[in-house]
PDB file of C-alpha atoms in Angstrom:
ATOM      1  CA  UNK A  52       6.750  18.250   8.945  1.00 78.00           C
ATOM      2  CA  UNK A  53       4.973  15.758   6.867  1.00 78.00           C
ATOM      3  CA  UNK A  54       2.175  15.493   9.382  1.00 82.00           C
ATOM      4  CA  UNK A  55       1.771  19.035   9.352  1.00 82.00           C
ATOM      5  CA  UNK A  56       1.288  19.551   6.010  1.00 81.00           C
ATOM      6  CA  UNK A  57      -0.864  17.098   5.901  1.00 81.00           C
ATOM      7  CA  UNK A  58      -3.101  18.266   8.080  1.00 83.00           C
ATOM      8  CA  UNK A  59      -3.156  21.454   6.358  1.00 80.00           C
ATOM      9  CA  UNK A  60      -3.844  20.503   3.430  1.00 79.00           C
ATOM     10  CA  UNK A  61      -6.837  17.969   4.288  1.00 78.00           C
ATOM     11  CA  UNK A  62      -8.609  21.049   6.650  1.00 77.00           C
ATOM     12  CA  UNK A  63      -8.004  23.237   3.250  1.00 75.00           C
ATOM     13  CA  UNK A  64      -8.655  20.993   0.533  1.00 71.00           C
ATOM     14  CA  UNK A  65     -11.822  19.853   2.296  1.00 73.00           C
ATOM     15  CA  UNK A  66     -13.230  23.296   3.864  1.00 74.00           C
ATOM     16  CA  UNK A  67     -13.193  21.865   6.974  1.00 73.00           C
ATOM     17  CA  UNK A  68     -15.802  19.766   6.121  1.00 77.00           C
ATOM     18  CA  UNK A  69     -13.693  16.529   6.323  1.00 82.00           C
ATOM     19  CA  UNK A  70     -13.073  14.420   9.359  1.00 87.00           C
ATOM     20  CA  UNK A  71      -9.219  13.836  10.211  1.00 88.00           C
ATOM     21  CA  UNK A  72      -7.213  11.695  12.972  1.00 91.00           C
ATOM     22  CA  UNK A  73      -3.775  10.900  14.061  1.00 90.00           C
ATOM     23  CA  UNK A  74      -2.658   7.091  14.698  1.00 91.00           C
ATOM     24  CA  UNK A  75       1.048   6.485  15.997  1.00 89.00           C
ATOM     25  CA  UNK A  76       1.870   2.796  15.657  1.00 91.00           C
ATOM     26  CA  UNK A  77       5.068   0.102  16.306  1.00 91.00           C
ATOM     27  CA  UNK A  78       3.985  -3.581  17.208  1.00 93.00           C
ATOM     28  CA  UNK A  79       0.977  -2.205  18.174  1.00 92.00           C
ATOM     29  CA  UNK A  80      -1.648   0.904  17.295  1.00 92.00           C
ATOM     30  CA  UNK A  81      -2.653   3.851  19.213  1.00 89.00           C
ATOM     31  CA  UNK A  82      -5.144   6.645  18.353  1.00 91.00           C
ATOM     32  CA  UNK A  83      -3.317   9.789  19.314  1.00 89.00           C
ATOM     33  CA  UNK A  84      -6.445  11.599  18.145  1.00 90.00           C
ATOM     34  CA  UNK A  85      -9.638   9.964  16.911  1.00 92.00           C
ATOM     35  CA  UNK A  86     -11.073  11.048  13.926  1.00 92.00           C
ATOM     36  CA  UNK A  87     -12.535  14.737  14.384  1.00 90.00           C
ATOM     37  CA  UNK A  88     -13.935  17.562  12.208  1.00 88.00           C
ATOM     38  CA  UNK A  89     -10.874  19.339   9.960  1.00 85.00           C
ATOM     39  CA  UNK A  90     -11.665  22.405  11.398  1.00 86.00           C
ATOM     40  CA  UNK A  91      -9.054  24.696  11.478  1.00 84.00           C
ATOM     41  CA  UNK A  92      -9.106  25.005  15.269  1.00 88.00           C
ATOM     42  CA  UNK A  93      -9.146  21.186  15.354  1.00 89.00           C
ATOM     43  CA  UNK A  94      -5.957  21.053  12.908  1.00 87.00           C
ATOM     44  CA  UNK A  95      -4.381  24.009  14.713  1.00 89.00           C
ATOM     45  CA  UNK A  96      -4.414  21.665  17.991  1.00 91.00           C
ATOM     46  CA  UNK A  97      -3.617  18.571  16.048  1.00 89.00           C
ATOM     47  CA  UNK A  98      -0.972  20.877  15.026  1.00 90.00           C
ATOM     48  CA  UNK A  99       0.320  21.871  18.695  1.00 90.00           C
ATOM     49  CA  UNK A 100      -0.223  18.272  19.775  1.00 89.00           C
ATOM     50  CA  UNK A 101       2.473  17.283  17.069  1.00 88.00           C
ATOM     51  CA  UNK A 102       4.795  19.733  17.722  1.00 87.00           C
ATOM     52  CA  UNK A 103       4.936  19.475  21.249  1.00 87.00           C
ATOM     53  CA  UNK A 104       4.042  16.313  22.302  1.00 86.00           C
ATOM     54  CA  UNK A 105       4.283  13.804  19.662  1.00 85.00           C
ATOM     55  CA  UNK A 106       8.070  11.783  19.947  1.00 84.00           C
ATOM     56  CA  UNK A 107       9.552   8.621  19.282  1.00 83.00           C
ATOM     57  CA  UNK A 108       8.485   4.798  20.898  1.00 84.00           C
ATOM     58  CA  UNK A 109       8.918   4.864  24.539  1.00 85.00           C
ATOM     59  CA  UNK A 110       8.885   8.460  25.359  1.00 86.00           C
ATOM     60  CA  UNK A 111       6.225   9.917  27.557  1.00 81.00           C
ATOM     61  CA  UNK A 112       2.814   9.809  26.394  1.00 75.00           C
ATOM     62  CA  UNK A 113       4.006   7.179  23.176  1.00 76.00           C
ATOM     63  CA  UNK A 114       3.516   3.667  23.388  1.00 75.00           C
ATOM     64  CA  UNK A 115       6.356   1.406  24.314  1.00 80.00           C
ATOM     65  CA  UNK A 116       8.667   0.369  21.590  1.00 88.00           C
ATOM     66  CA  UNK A 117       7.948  -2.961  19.844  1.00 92.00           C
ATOM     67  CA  UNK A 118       9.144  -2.768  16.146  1.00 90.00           C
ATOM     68  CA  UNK A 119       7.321  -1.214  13.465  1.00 90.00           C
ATOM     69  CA  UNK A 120       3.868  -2.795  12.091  1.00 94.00           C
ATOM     70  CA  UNK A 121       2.364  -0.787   9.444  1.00 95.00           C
ATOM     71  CA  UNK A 122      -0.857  -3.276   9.613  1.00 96.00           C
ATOM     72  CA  UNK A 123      -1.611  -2.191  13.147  1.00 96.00           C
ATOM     73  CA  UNK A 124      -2.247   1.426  11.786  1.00 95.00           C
ATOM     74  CA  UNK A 125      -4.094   0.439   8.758  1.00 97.00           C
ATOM     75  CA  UNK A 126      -6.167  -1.997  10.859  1.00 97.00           C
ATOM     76  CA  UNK A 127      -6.876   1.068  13.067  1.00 96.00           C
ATOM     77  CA  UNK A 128      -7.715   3.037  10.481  1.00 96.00           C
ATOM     78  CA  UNK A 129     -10.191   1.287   8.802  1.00 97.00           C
ATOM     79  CA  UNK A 130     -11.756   0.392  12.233  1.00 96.00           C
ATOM     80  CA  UNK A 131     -12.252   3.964  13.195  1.00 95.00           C
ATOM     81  CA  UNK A 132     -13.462   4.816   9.349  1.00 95.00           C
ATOM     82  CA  UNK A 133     -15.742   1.861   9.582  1.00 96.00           C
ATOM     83  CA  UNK A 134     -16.951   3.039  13.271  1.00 95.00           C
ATOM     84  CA  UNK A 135     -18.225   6.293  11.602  1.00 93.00           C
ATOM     85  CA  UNK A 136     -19.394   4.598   8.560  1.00 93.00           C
ATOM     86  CA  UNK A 137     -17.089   6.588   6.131  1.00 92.00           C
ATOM     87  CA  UNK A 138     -15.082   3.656   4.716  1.00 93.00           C
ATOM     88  CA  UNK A 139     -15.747   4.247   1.272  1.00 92.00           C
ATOM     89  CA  UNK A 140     -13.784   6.188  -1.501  1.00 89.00           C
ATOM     90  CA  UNK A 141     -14.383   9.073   0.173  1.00 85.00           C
ATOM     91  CA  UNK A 142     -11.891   7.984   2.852  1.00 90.00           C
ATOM     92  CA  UNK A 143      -8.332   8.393   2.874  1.00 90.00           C
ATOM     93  CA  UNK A 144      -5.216   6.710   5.038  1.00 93.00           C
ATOM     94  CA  UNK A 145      -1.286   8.084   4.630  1.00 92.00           C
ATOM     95  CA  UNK A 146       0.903   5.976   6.284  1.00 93.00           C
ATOM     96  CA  UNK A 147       4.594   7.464   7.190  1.00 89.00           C
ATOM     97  CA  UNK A 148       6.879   4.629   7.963  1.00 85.00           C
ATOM     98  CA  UNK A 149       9.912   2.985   6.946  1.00 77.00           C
ATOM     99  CA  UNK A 150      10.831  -0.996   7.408  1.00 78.00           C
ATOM    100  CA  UNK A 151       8.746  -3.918   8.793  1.00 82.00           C
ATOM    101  CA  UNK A 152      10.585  -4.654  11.939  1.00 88.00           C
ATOM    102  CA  UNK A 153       9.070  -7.382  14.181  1.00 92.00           C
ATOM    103  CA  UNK A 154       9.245  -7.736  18.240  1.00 93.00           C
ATOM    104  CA  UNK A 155       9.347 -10.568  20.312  1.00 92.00           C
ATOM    105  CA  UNK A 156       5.899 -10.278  21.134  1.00 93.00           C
ATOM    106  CA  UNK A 157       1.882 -11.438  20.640  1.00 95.00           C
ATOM    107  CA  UNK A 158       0.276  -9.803  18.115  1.00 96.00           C
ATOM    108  CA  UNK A 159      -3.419  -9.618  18.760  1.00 96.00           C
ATOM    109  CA  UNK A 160      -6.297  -9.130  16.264  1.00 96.00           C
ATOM    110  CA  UNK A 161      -6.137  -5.518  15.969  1.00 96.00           C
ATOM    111  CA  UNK A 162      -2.672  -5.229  15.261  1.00 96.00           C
ATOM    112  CA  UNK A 163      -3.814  -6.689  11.851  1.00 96.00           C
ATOM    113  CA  UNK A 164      -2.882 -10.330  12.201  1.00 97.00           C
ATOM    114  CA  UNK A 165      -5.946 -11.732  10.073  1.00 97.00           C
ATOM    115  CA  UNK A 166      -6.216 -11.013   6.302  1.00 96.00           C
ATOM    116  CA  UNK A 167      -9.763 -10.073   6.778  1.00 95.00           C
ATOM    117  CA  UNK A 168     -12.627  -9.435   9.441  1.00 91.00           C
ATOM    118  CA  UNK A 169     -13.956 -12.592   8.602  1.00 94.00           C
ATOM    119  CA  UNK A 170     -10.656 -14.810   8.513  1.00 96.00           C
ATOM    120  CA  UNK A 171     -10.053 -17.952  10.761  1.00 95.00           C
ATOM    121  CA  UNK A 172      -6.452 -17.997  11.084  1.00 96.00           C
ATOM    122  CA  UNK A 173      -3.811 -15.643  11.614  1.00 97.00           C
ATOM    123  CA  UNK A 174      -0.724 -14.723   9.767  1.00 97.00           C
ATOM    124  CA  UNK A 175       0.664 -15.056  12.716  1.00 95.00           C
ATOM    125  CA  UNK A 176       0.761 -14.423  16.460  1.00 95.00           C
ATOM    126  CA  UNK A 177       3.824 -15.231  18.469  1.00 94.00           C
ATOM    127  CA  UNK A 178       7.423 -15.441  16.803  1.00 94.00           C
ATOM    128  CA  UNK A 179       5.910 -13.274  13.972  1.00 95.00           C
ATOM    129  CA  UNK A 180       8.864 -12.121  11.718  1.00 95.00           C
ATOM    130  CA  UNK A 181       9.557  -8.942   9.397  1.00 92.00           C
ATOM    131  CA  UNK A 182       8.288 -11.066   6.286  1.00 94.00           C
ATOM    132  CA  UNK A 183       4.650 -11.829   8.823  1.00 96.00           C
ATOM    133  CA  UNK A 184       4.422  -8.064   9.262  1.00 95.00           C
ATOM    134  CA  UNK A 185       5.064  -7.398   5.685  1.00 94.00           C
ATOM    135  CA  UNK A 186       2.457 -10.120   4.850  1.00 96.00           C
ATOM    136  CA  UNK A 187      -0.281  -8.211   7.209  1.00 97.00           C
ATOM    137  CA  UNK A 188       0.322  -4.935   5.901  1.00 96.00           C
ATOM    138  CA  UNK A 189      -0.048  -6.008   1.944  1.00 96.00           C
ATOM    139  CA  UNK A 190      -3.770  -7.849   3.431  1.00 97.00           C
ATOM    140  CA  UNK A 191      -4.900  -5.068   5.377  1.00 97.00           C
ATOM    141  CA  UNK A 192      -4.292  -2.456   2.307  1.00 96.00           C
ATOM    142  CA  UNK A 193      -5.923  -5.112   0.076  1.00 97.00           C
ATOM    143  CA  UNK A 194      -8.540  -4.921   2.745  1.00 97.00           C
ATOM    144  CA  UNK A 195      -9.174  -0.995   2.558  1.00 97.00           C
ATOM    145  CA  UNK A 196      -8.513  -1.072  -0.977  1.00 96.00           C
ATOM    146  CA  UNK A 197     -11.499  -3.524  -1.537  1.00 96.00           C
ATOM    147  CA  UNK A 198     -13.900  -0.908   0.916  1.00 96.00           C
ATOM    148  CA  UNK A 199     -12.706   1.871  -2.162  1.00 95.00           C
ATOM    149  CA  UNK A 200     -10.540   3.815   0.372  1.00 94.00           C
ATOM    150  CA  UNK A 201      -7.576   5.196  -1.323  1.00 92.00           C
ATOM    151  CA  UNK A 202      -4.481   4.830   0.652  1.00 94.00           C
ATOM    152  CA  UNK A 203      -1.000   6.711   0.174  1.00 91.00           C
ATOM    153  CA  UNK A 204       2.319   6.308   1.491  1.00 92.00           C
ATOM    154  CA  UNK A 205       4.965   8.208   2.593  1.00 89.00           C
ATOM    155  CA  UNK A 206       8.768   6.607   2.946  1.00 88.00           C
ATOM    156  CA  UNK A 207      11.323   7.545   5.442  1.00 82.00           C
ATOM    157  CA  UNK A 208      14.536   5.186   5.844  1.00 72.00           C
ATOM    158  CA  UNK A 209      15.331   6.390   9.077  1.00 64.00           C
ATOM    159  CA  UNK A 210      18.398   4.009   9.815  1.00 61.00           C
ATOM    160  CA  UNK A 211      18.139   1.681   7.266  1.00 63.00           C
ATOM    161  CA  UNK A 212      21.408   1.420   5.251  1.00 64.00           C
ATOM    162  CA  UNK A 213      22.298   0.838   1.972  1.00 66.00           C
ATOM    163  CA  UNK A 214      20.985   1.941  -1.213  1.00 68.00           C
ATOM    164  CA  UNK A 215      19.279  -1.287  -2.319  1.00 71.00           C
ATOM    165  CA  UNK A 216      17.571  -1.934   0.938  1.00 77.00           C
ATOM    166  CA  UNK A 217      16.071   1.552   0.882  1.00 79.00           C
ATOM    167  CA  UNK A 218      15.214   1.136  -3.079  1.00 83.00           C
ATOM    168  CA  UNK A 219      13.278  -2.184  -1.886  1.00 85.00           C
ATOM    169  CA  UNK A 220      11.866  -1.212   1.308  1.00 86.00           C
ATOM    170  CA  UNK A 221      10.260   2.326  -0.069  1.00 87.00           C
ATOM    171  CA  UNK A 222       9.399   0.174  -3.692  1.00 90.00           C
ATOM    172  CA  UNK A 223       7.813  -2.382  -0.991  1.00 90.00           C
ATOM    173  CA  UNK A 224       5.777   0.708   0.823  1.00 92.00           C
ATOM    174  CA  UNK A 225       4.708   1.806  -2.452  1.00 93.00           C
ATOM    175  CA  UNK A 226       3.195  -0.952  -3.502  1.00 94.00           C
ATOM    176  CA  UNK A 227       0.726  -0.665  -0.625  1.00 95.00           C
ATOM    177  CA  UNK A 228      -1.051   2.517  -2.300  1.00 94.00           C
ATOM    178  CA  UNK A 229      -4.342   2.309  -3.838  1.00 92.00           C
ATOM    179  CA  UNK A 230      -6.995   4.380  -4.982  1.00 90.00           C
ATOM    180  CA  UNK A 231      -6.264   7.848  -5.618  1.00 86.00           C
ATOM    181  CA  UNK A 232      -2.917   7.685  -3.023  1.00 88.00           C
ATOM    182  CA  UNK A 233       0.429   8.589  -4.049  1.00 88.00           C
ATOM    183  CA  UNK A 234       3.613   7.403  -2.833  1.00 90.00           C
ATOM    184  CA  UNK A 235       6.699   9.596  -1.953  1.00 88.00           C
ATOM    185  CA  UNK A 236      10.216   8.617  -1.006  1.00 86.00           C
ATOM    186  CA  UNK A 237      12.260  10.587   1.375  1.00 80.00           C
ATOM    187  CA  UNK A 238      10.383  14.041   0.376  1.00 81.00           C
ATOM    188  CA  UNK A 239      11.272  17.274   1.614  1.00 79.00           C
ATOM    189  CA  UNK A 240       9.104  19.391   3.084  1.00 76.00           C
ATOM    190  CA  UNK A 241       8.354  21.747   0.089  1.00 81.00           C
ATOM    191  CA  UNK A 242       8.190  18.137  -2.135  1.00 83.00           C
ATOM    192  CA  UNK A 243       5.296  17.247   0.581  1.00 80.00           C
ATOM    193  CA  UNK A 244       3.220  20.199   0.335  1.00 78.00           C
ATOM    194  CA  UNK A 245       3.416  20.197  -3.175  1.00 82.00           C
ATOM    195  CA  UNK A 246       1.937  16.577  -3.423  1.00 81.00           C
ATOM    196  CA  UNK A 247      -0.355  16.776  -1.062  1.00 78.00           C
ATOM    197  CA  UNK A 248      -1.796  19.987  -2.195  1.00 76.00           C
ATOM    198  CA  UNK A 249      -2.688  18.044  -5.313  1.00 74.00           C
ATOM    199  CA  UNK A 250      -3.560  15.261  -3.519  1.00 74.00           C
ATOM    200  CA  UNK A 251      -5.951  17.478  -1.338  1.00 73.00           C
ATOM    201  CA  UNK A 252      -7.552  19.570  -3.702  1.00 70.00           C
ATOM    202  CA  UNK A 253      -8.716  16.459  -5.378  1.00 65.00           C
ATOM    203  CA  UNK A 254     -10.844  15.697  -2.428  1.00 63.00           C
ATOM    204  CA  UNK A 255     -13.724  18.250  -3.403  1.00 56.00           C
ATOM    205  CA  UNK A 256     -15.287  19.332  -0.270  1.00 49.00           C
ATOM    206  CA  UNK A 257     -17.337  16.570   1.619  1.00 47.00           C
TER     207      UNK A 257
END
């Protein structure tokens, strides 16, 4: 739902004129679709794409599940706005996730281990844990905040527990927005369209 109205509201609020693209992520980052024109036959496919395809870690055609690494899909997206050299504030990222969960795994470059392009050494690679993850996410939004692109946030517990972990874990998510995003907590669908609509129409229509 809150990918949907997304979409609709970037192919509206930009006239079609605006790029958009789809990144799923968990350890790791994968571009579902790569940034294309919002057209509305484009969005209308994203649109099919989501509703029929799209499902959780380790289901066909999803990558295998290894946590959840929100600076894998913000490296990702700056990468592919940087590849079309639209990482400015013109750009935009919305990032729907919930809690940093790490894997038993090696993180790699592009799942957003360094603070910067340019950094020698890693947050971390191997034994990486949830506070490593969170780490990498905060540097890769300072990152795309620094290029001007605004990013927003949108909070889902999922099956996180307890009021005060989901207070701090959507606060924590929050504080990753820059720019011109907005965060939302939990929304419902009709709370999404509503601030995304605003969002959107503020995006004039390059």
């Amino acid at each position: 739902t809150a990918d949907i109205a997304i979409l609709n509201c970037v192919s509206s609020g930009t006239n079609g004129n605006g790029k958009i693209g789809l990144t799923a992520f968990d350890g790791h980052s994968l571009t579902l679709y790569a940034l294309t024109q919002a057209t509305s036959a484009n969005v209308s496919a994203m649109t099919a794409y989501i509703n029929g395809t799209l499902n959780y870690c380790g289901n066909k055609g999803m990558p295998a599940c290894t946590g959840s690494n929100v600076a894998a899909a913000l490296y990702s997206a700056v990468a592919q706005f940087q590849a079309a050299g639209i990482a400015n504030t013109s750009s935009n990222i919305i990032v729907i996730d919930g809690v940093p969960n790490a894997d038993s795994m090696t993180y790699a470059k592009a799942d957003g281990t360094y603070p910067t392009p340019t950094s020698k050494t890693p947050v971390c690679s191997t034994n990486c844990t949830d506070a490593n993850l969170w780490t990498m996410a905060q540097d890769q939004a300072a990152y795309a905040k620094s290029l001007g692109i605004n990013v927003s946030t949108v909070y889902y517990s999922g099956d996180t527990t307890g009021s005060g972990n989901i207070a701090t874990y959507s606060a924590d998510l929050a504080s990753l927005v820059s720019g011109n995003g907005i965060a939302l907590v939990a929304p419902s669908a009709a709370t999404i369209n509503t601030a995304f609509a605003k969002f959107c129409s503020s995006m004039g229509s390059a």
